[in-house]
Short mmCIF file of C-alpha atoms and ligand atoms in Angstrom, two decimals:
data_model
loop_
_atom_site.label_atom_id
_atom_site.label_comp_id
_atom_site.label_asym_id
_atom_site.label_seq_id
_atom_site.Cartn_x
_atom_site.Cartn_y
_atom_site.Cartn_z
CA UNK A 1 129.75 -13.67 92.48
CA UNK A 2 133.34 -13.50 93.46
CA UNK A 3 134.87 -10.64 95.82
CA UNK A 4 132.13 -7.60 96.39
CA UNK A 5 134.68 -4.74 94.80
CA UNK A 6 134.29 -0.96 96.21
CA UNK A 7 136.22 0.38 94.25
CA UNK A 8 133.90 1.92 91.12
CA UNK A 9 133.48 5.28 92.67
CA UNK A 10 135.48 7.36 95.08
CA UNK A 11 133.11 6.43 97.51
CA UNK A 12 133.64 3.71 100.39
CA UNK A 13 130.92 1.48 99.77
CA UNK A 14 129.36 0.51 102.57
CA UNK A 15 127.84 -3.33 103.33
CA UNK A 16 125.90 -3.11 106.73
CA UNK A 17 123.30 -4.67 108.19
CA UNK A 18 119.83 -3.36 109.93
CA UNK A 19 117.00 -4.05 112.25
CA UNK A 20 114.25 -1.72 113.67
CA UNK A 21 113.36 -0.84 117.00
CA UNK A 22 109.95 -2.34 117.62
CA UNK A 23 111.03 -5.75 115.86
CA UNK A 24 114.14 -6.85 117.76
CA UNK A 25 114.02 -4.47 120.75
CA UNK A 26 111.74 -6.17 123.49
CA UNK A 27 110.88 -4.29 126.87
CA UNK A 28 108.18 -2.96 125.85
CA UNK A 29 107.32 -1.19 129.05
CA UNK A 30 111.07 -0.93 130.79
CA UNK A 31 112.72 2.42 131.97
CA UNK A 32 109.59 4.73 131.66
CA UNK A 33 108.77 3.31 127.55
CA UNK A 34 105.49 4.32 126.91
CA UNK A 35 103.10 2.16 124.72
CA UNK A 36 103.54 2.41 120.91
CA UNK A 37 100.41 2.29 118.57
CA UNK A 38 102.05 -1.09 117.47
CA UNK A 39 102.05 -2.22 121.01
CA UNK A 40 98.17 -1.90 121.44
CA UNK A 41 97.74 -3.41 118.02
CA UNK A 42 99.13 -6.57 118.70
CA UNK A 43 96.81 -6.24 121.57
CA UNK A 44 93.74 -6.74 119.60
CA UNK A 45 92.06 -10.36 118.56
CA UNK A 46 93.35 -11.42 114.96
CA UNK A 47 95.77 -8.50 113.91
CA UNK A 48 99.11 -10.52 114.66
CA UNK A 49 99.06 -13.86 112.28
CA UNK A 50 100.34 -15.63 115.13
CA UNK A 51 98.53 -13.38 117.99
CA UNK A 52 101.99 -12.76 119.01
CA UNK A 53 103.54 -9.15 119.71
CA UNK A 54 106.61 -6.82 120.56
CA UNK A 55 106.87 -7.75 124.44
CA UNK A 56 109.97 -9.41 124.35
CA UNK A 57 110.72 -9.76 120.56
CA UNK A 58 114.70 -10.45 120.17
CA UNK A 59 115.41 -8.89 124.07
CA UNK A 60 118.00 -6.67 122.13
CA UNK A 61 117.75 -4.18 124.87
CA UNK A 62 119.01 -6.68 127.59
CA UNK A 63 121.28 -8.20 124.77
CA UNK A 64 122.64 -5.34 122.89
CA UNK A 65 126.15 -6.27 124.01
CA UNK A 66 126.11 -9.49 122.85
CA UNK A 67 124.49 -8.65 119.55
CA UNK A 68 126.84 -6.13 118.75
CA UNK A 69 129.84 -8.47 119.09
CA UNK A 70 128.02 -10.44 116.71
CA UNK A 71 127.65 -7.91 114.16
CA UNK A 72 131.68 -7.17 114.70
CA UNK A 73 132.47 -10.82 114.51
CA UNK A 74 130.69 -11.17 111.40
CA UNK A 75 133.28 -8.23 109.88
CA UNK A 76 129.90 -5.26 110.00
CA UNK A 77 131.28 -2.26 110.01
CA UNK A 78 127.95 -0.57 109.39
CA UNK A 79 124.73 -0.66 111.37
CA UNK A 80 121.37 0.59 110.93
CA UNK A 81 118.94 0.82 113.43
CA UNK A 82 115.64 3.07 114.58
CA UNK A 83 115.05 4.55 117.53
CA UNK A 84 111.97 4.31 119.65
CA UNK A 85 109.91 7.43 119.76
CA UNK A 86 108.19 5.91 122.93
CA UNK A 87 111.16 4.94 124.51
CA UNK A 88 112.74 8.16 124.45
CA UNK A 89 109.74 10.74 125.49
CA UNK A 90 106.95 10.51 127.98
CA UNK A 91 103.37 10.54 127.59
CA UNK A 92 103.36 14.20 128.47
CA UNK A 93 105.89 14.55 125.30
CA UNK A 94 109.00 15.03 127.90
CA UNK A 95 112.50 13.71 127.16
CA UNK A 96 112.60 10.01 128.95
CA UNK A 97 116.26 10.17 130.43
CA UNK A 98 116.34 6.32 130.93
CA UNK A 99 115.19 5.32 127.27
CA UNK A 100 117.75 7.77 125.90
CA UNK A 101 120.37 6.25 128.16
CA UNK A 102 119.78 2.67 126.57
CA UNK A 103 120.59 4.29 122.82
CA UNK A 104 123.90 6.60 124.49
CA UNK A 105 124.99 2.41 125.54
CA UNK A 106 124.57 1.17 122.33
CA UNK A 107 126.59 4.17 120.54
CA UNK A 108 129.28 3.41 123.34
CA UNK A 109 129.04 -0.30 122.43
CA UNK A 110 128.92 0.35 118.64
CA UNK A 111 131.94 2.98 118.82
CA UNK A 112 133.80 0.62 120.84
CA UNK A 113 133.79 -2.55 117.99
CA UNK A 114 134.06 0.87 115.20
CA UNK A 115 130.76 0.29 113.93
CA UNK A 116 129.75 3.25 112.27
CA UNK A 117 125.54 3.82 113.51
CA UNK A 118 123.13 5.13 110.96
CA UNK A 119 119.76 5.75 112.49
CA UNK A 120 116.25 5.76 111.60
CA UNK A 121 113.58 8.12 113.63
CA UNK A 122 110.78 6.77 112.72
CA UNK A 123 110.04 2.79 112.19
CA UNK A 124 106.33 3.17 112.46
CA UNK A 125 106.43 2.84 116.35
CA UNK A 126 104.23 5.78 116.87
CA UNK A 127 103.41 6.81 120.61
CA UNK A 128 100.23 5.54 121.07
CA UNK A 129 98.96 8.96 123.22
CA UNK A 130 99.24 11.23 119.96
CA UNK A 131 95.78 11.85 119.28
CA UNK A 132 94.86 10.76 116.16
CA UNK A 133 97.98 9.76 115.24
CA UNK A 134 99.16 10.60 111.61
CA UNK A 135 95.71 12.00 110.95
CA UNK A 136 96.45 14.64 113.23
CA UNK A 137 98.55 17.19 111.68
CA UNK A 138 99.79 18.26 115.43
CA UNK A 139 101.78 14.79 115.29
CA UNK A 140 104.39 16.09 112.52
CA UNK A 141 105.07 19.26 114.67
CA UNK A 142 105.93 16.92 117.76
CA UNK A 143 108.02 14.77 115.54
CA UNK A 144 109.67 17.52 114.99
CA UNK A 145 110.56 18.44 118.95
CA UNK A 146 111.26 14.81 119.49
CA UNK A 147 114.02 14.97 116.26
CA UNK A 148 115.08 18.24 117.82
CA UNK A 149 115.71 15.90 120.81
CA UNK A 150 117.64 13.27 119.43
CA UNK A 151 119.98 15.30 117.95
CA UNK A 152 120.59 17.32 121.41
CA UNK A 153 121.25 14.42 122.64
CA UNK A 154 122.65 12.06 120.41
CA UNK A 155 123.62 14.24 117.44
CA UNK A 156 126.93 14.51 117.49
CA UNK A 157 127.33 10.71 117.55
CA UNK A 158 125.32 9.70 114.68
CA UNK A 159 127.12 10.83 111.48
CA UNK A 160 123.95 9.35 109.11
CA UNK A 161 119.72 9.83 109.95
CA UNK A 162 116.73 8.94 108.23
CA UNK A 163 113.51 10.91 109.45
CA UNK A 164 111.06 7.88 108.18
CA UNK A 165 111.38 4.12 107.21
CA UNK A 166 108.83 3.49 103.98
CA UNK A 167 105.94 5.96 105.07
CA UNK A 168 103.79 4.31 102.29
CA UNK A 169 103.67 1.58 104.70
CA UNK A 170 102.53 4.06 107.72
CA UNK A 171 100.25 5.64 105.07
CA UNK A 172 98.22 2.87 103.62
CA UNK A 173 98.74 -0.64 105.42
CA UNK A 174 98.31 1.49 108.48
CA UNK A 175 95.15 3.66 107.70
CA UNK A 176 93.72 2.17 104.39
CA UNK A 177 94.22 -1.56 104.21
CA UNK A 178 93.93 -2.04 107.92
CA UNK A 179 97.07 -4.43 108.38
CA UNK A 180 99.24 -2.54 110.16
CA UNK A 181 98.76 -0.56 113.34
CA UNK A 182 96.34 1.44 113.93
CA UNK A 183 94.02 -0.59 111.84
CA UNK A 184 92.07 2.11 109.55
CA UNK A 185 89.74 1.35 106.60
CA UNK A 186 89.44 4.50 104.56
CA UNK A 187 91.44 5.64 101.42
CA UNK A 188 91.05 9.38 102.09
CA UNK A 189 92.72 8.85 105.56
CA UNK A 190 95.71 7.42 103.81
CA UNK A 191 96.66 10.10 102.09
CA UNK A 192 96.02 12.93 105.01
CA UNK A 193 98.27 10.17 106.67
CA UNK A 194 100.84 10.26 104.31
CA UNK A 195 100.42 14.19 103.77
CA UNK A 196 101.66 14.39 107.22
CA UNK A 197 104.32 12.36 107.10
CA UNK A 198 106.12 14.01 105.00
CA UNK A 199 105.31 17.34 106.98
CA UNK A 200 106.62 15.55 109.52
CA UNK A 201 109.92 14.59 107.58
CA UNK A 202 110.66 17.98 106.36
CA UNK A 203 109.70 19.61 110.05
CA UNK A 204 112.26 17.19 111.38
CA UNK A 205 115.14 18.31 109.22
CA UNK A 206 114.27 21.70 109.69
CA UNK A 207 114.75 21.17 113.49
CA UNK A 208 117.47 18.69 113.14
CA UNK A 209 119.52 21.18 110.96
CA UNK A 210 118.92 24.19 113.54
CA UNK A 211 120.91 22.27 116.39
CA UNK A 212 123.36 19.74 114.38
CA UNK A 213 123.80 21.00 110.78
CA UNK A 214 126.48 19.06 109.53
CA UNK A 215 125.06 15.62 109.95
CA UNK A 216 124.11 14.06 106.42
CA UNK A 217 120.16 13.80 106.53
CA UNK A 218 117.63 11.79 104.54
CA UNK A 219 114.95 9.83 104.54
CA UNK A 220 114.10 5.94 103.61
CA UNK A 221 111.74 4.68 100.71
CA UNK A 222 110.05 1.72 99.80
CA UNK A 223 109.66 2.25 96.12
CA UNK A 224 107.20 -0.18 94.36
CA UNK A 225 108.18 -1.64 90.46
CA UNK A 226 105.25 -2.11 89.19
CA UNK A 227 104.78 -3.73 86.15
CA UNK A 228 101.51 -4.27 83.87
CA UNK A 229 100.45 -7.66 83.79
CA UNK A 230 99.94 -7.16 79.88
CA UNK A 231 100.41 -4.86 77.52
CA UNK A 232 96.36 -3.44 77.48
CA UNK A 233 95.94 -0.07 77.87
CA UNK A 234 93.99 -0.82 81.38
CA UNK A 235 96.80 -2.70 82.98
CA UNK A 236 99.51 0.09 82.31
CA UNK A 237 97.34 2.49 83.51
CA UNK A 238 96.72 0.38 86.65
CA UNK A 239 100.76 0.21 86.89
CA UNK A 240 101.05 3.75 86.71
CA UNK A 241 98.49 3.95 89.12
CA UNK A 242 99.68 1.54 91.43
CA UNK A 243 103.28 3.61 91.07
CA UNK A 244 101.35 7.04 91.86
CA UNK A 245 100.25 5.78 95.18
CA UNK A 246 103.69 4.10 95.91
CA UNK A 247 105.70 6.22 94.46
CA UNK A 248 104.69 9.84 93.21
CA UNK A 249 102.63 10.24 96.67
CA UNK A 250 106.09 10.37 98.78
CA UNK A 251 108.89 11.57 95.90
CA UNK A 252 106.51 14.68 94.72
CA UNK A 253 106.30 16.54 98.02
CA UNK A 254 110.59 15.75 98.55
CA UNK A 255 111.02 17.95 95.37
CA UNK A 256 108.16 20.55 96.51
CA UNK A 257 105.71 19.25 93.28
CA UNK A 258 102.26 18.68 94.13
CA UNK A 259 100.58 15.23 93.93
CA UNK A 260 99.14 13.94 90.52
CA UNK A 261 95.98 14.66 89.95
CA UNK A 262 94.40 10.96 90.51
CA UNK A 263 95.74 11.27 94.21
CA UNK A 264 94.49 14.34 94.97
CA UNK A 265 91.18 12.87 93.99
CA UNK A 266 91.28 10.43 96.42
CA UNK A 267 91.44 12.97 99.68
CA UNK A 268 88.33 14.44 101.15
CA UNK A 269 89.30 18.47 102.05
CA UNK A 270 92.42 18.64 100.46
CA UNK A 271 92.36 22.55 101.03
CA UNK A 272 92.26 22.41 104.42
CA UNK A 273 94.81 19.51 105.23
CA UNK A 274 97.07 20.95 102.96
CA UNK A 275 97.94 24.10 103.52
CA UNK A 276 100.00 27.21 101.87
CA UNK A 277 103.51 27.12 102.53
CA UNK A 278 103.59 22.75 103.61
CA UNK A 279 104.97 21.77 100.09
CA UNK A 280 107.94 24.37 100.89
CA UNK A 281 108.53 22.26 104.30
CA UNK A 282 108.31 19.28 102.83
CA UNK A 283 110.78 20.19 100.33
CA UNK A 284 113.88 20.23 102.10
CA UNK A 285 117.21 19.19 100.54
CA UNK A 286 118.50 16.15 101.19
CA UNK A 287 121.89 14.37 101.43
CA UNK A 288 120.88 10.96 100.79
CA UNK A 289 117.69 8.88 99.95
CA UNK A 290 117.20 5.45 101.15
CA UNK A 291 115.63 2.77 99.26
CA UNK A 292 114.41 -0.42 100.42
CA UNK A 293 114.04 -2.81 97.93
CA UNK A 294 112.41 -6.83 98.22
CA UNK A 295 110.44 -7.65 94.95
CA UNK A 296 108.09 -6.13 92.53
CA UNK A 297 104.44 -5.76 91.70
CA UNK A 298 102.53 -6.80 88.65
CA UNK A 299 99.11 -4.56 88.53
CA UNK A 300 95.64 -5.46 86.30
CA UNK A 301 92.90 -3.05 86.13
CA UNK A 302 90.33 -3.09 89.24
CA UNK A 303 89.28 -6.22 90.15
CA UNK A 304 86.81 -5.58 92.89
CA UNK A 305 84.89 -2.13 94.12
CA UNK A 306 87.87 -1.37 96.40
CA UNK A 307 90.41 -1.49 94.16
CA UNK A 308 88.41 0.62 91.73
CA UNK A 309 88.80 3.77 93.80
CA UNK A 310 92.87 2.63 93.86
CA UNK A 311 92.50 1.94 90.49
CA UNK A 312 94.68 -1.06 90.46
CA UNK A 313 94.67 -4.60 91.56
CA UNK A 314 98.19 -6.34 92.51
CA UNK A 315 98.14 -9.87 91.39
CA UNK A 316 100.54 -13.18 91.39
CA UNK A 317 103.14 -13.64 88.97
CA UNK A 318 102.73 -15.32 85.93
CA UNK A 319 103.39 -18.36 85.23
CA UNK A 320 105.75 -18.28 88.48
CA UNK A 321 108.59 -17.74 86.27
CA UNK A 322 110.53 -16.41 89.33
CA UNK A 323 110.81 -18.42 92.63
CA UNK A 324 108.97 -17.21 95.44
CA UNK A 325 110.41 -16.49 99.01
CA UNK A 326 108.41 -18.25 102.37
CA UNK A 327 106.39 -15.08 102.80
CA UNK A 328 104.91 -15.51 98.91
CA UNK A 329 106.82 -12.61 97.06
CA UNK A 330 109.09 -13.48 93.97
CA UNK A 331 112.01 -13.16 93.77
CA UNK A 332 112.72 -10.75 91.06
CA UNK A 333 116.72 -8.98 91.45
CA UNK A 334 116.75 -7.21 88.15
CA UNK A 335 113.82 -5.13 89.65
CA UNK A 336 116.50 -3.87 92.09
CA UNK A 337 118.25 -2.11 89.17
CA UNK A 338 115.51 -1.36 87.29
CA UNK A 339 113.63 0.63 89.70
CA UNK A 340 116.50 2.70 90.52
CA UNK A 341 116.81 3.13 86.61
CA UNK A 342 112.82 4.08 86.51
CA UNK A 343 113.39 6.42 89.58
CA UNK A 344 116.74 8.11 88.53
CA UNK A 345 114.87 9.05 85.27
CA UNK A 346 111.49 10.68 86.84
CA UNK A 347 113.57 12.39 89.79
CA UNK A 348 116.94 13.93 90.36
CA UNK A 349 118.12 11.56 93.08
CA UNK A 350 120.72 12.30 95.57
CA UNK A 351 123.21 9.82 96.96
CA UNK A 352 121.49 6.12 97.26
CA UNK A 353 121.56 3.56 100.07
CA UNK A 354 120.24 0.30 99.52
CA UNK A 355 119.01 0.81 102.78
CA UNK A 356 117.13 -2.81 103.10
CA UNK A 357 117.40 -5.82 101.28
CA UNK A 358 116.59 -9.35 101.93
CA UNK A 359 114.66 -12.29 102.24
CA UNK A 360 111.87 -14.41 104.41
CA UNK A 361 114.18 -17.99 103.63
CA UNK A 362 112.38 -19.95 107.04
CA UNK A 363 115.25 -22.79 106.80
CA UNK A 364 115.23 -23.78 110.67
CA UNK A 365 118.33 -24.97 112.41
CA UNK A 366 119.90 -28.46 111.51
CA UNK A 367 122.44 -29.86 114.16
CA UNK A 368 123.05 -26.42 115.29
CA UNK A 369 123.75 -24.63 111.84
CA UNK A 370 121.56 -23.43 109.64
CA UNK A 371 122.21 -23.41 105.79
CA UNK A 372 119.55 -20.66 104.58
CA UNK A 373 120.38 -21.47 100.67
CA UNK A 374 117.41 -19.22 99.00
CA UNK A 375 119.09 -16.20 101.15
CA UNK A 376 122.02 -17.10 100.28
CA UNK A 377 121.00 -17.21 96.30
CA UNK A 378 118.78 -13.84 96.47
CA UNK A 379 122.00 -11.69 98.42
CA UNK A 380 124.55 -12.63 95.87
CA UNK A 381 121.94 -12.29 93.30
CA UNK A 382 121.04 -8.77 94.71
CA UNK A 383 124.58 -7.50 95.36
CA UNK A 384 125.75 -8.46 91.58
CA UNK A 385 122.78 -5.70 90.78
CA UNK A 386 124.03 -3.26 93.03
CA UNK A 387 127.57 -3.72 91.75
CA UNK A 388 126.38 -3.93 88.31
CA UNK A 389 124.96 -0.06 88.73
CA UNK A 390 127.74 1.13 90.67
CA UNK A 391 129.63 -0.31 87.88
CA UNK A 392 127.62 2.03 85.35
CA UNK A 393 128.29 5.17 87.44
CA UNK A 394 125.17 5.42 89.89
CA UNK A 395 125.83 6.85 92.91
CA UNK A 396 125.04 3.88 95.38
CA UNK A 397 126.88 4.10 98.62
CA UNK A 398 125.89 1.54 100.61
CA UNK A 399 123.87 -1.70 100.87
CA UNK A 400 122.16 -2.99 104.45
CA UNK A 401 121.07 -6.63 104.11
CA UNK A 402 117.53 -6.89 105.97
CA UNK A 403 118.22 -8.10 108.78
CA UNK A 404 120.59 -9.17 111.34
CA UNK A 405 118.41 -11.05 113.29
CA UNK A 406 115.21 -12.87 112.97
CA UNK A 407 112.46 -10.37 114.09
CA UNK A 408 108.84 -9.85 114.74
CA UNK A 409 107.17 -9.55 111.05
CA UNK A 410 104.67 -6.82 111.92
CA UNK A 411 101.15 -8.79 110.68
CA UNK A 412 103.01 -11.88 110.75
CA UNK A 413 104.36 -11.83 114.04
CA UNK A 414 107.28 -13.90 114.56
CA UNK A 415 106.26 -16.93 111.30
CA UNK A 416 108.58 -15.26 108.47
CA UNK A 417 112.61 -14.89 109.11
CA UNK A 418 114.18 -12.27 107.85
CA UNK A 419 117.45 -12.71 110.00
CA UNK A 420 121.51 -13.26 108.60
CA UNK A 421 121.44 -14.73 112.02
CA UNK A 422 118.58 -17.26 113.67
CA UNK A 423 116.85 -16.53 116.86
CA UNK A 424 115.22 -19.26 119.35
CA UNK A 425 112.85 -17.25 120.51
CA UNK A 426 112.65 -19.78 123.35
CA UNK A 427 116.21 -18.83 124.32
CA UNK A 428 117.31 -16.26 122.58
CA UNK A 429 120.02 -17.96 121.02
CA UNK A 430 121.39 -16.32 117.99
CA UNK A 431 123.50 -18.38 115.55
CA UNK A 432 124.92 -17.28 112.51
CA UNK A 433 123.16 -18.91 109.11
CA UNK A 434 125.06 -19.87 106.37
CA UNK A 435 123.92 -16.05 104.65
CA UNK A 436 125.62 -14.25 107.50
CA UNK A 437 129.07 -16.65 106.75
CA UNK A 438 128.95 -15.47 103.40
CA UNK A 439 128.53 -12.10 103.67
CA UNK A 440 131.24 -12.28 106.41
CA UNK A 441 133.57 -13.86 103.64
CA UNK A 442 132.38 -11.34 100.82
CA UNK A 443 133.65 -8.41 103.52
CA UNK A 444 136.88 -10.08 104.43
CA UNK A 445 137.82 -9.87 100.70
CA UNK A 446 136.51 -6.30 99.91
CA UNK A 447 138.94 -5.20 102.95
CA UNK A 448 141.81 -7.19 101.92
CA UNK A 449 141.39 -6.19 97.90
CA UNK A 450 141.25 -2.22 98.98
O1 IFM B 501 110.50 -6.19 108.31
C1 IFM B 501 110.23 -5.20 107.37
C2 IFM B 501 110.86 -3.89 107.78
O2 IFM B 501 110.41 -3.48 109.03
C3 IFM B 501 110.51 -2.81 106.79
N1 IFM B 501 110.81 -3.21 105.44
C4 IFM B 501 110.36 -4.52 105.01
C5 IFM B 501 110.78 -5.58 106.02
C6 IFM B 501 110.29 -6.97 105.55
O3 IFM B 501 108.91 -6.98 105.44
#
């Protein structure tokens, strides 16, 4: 891929780069932060792969400075980043003036190297006192007075928000599969989860809107391409399954359409957790919809009693006709266009960031560089798809490679790097990989070519 061009729509195209509160941020108990539900996770024998957890993570809040020169240096212009929910209000649901404070610092800090912020509210560090969490329908109304807070406060410096980063995850790893915090086992309470959630989103604009309605809201996806691993009628009715539970469960309520029926199936007292009047909140319009895409899916037919009430078992590729990254998934860059294709075709999309994209490449350093080839490969092969679309006249506006730095991998604590740039967690040195060079090189052109 030569030069990344911009110029196939009237739209500045944006190339940025993002990280998450919970994986990067550290100090997890600084300045009045309360604990997350993440926080006590990591707390408890055999979650973490490495028993590791979110303590001190990439010390970004001691080292924001220094990270943000980074991101300038490397040409960003563009930055994505979520706020912590318990960092920013007490345990009695108050604002926290000290956690706010840290995020007014790093707007100052962005602004000052004009690096544009565009915020997530939600990154799946819930406040750990919310009773019951997301299976408490109270939790989306005080999502919604904590968004009302953030844009008070922080509003009118944040031109982009997302309510939610890829609630599926929330949803199910969280309350059905049991690998993400808080650790629940039951497929009804994944989808009262995921029913509030997107209360919670559509709340949150609604109170967003009413202080601070001109900034452009949305919220971020993690659409699944799932493909049948042969052409029987049982595996393409798993992949349609497997896409109703990744897919249909969080676009239906964003256009006000009830779930399919197989989904609504799968919740004990629908009636009474979904009430008259919540597919209208969920509903509201949108300005943008993020998608985060990393590989696809191939689905059989049920393979074991738990999968039979999914209806759908994931399995490997195929005769590994794709490479596969560190952390085991293949590496599959048509599915970037095609699932925009497949979504654009069952939904009337608004504007599209590429919100995340990358790779777990875990190429160490080597005499103090470090030349992270497969990331290299899978960006350029990546971008060429996003060009390719913009190319055919989709509306993408921006693409944020996943991530800046090397993080804490939620289940797999700190063994799978994500990072443009390497951390020694030892030292907390950061040094550019050979990825974070390129895309430096790919932005130096697209600013001197427009
Ligand atoms: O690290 C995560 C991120 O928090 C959400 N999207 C996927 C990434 C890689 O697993």
């Amino acid at each position: 891929m030569q030069a990344f061009q911009t110029s196939f729509s009237k739209h500045p195209f944006e190339l940025g780069c993002a990280t998450s509160s919970f994986q990067i941020e550290g100090a997890a108990d600084s300045d009045g932060k309360v604990p997350s539900i993440w926080d006590s996770f990591c707390q408890q024998p055999g979650r973490i792969k490495d028993a590791s957890d979110g303590r001190t993570a990439c010390e970004h809040v001691l080292r924001y400075r220094e990270d943000v020169a980074l991101m300038a240096e490397l040409g960003f212009r563009h930055y994505r980043f979520s706020i912590s929910w318990p960092r920013v209000m007490d345990a009695q649901n108050r604002p926290n003036a000290a956690g706010l404070d840290f995020y007014k610092r790093l707007l100052d800090e962005l602004a000052q190297h004009d690096i544009t912020p565009n915020a997530t509210l939600f990154h799946w560090d819930l406040p750990d006192h919310l009773p019951g969490g997301w299976l408490n329908r109270d939790t989306a109304y005080r999502f919604a007075d904590y968004a009302q807070l953030i844009a008070k406060e922080l509003g009118d410096r944040l031109p982009r928000v997302a309510t939610l980063n890829e609630p599926w995850c929330s949803a199910y790893l969280g309350y059905d599969r049991a690998v993400f915090a808080p650790g629940g086992r039951n497929r009804s309470d994944a989808l009262v989860a995921a029913h509030h959630l997107m209360l919670a989103h559509g709340l949150a604009i609604k109170a967003w809107r009413a202080v601070n309605p001109s900034t452009s809201l949305g919220i971020v996806l993690n659409p699944e391409l799932c493909d049948a691993a042969s052409a029987s009628p049982e595996d393409e009715a798993a992949a349609r399954m497997a896409e109703i539970e990744r897919n249909d469960c969080f676009f239906s309520p964003l256009v006000g359409r009830d779930w399919p029926a197989p989904l609504l199936q799968q919740i004990k007292g629908a009636e009474a957790i979904r009430q008259p009047g919540d597919l209208g909140i969920c509903a509201q319009p949108l300005d943008f919809i993020g998608l985060n895409y990393y590989t696809r899916s191939i689905a059989t037919a049920p393979k074991t009693a738990e999968d039979a009430e999914r209806g759908y078992t994931f399995v490997p590729p195929i005769g590994q006709a794709y490479p596969l990254t560190d952390i085991g998934w293949e590496i599959y860059p048509e599915g970037l266009s095609r699932v925009v294709e497949r979504l654009k075709s069952q939904w009337s999309l608004p504007p599209i960031w590429i919100t995340e994209n990358g790779v777990a490449d875990n190429t160490g350093l080597s005499e103090g560089s470090c030349d992270d080839r497969m990331r290299c490969d899978y960006l350029r092969s990546h971008l060429a798809q996003v060009q390719q679309l913009r190319q055919q006249g989709h509306d993408i506006r921006g693409y944020y490679v996943w991530s800046l730095l090397d993080n804490f991998e939620w289940a797999h604590g700190y063994t799978q790097r994500f990072g443009i740039v390497h951390v020694d967690y030892a030292t907390q040195r950061r040094v550019p990989k050979a990825s974070a060079l390129l895309l430096q090189s790919l932005m130096r052109t697209a600013s001197a070519t427009n």
